[in-house]
Amino acid sequence: MATNLISRKLKQLRKENGLTQVDLAMKSGVGLNFVRELEQGKATVRMDKVAQVFALFDYELVPRKKGDES
C-alpha cells in the first residue's frame, strides 16, 4: 500500500514539474531503471535512493504510525 502511494506521488511530482523519467533520473542522480521501477511500484527499492529522488522536490521520507496524520 505504501509503495503505491510513493509511486503515485513521485509520478505526480515529476509530471507537475515537466520532467521525463530520464530528466528525473539525471537531476536526482539515480539510474533510469530505478526511476521506472519506483514509479511502477516495485516493492524492493533502496530507501536511500527513494529519499534522494524525493529530495529533488524538497520532500523527505519520515516514519509514522499508520493513520497518524501529524
mmCIF file of C-alpha atoms in Angstrom:
data_model
loop_
_atom_site.group_PDB
_atom_site.id
_atom_site.type_symbol
_atom_site.label_atom_id
_atom_site.label_comp_id
_atom_site.label_asym_id
_atom_site.label_seq_id
_atom_site.Cartn_x
_atom_site.Cartn_y
_atom_site.Cartn_z
ATOM 1 C CA MET A 1 0.000 0.000 0.000
ATOM 2 C CA ALA A 2 2.736 2.492 0.943
ATOM 3 C CA THR A 3 4.644 1.595 -2.209
ATOM 4 C CA ASN A 4 1.671 2.567 -4.374
ATOM 5 C CA LEU A 5 1.350 5.898 -2.553
ATOM 6 C CA ILE A 6 5.047 6.632 -3.073
ATOM 7 C CA SER A 7 4.841 5.636 -6.734
ATOM 8 C CA ARG A 8 1.794 7.788 -7.407
ATOM 9 C CA LYS A 9 3.246 10.789 -5.585
ATOM 10 C CA LEU A 10 6.543 10.591 -7.435
ATOM 11 C CA LYS A 11 4.825 10.367 -10.813
ATOM 12 C CA GLN A 12 2.588 13.311 -9.899
ATOM 13 C CA LEU A 13 5.533 15.459 -8.808
ATOM 14 C CA ARG A 14 7.535 14.537 -11.889
ATOM 15 C CA LYS A 15 4.716 15.474 -14.236
ATOM 16 C CA GLU A 16 3.853 18.688 -12.351
ATOM 17 C CA ASN A 17 7.462 19.755 -12.812
ATOM 18 C CA GLY A 18 7.509 18.874 -16.511
ATOM 19 C CA LEU A 19 10.153 16.187 -16.151
ATOM 20 C CA THR A 20 10.538 12.982 -18.089
ATOM 21 C CA GLN A 21 11.765 9.874 -16.323
ATOM 22 C CA VAL A 22 15.151 10.478 -17.957
ATOM 23 C CA ASP A 23 15.216 14.076 -16.649
ATOM 24 C CA LEU A 24 14.307 12.910 -13.161
ATOM 25 C CA ALA A 25 16.995 10.243 -13.138
ATOM 26 C CA MET A 26 19.669 12.683 -14.272
ATOM 27 C CA LYS A 27 18.671 15.517 -11.927
ATOM 28 C CA SER A 28 18.348 13.275 -8.862
ATOM 29 C CA GLY A 29 21.471 11.223 -9.551
ATOM 30 C CA VAL A 30 19.857 7.804 -9.809
ATOM 31 C CA GLY A 31 19.529 5.427 -12.729
ATOM 32 C CA LEU A 32 16.672 5.451 -15.202
ATOM 33 C CA ASN A 33 15.776 1.854 -14.332
ATOM 34 C CA PHE A 34 15.450 2.852 -10.682
ATOM 35 C CA VAL A 35 13.005 5.646 -11.565
ATOM 36 C CA ARG A 36 10.980 3.291 -13.755
ATOM 37 C CA GLU A 37 10.824 0.598 -11.087
ATOM 38 C CA LEU A 38 9.907 3.122 -8.413
ATOM 39 C CA GLU A 39 7.068 4.555 -10.486
ATOM 40 C CA GLN A 40 5.854 1.025 -11.235
ATOM 41 C CA GLY A 41 5.622 0.294 -7.524
ATOM 42 C CA LYS A 42 8.437 -2.213 -7.143
ATOM 43 C CA ALA A 43 8.336 -3.257 -3.509
ATOM 44 C CA THR A 44 12.081 -3.746 -3.091
ATOM 45 C CA VAL A 45 13.860 -0.456 -3.722
ATOM 46 C CA ARG A 46 16.653 1.195 -1.782
ATOM 47 C CA MET A 47 15.175 3.725 0.587
ATOM 48 C CA ASP A 48 18.247 5.955 0.415
ATOM 49 C CA LYS A 49 17.687 6.323 -3.319
ATOM 50 C CA VAL A 50 13.962 6.930 -2.836
ATOM 51 C CA ALA A 51 14.842 9.728 -0.406
ATOM 52 C CA GLN A 52 17.389 11.081 -2.903
ATOM 53 C CA VAL A 53 14.754 11.313 -5.640
ATOM 54 C CA PHE A 54 12.155 12.959 -3.394
ATOM 55 C CA ALA A 55 14.730 15.446 -2.111
ATOM 56 C CA LEU A 56 14.773 16.942 -5.601
ATOM 57 C CA PHE A 57 11.211 18.128 -4.914
ATOM 58 C CA ASP A 58 12.028 19.210 -1.340
ATOM 59 C CA TYR A 59 10.229 16.197 0.181
ATOM 60 C CA GLU A 60 11.529 13.930 2.907
ATOM 61 C CA LEU A 61 10.573 10.423 3.927
ATOM 62 C CA VAL A 62 9.667 10.020 7.561
ATOM 63 C CA PRO A 63 8.348 7.064 9.530
ATOM 64 C CA ARG A 64 4.923 7.469 11.015
ATOM 65 C CA LYS A 65 2.318 5.231 12.543
ATOM 66 C CA LYS A 66 -0.498 4.129 10.231
ATOM 67 C CA GLY A 67 -3.433 6.508 10.423
ATOM 68 C CA ASP A 68 -1.364 9.223 12.099
ATOM 69 C CA GLU A 69 -1.841 12.405 10.097
ATOM 70 C CA SER A 70 0.640 14.501 12.096
#
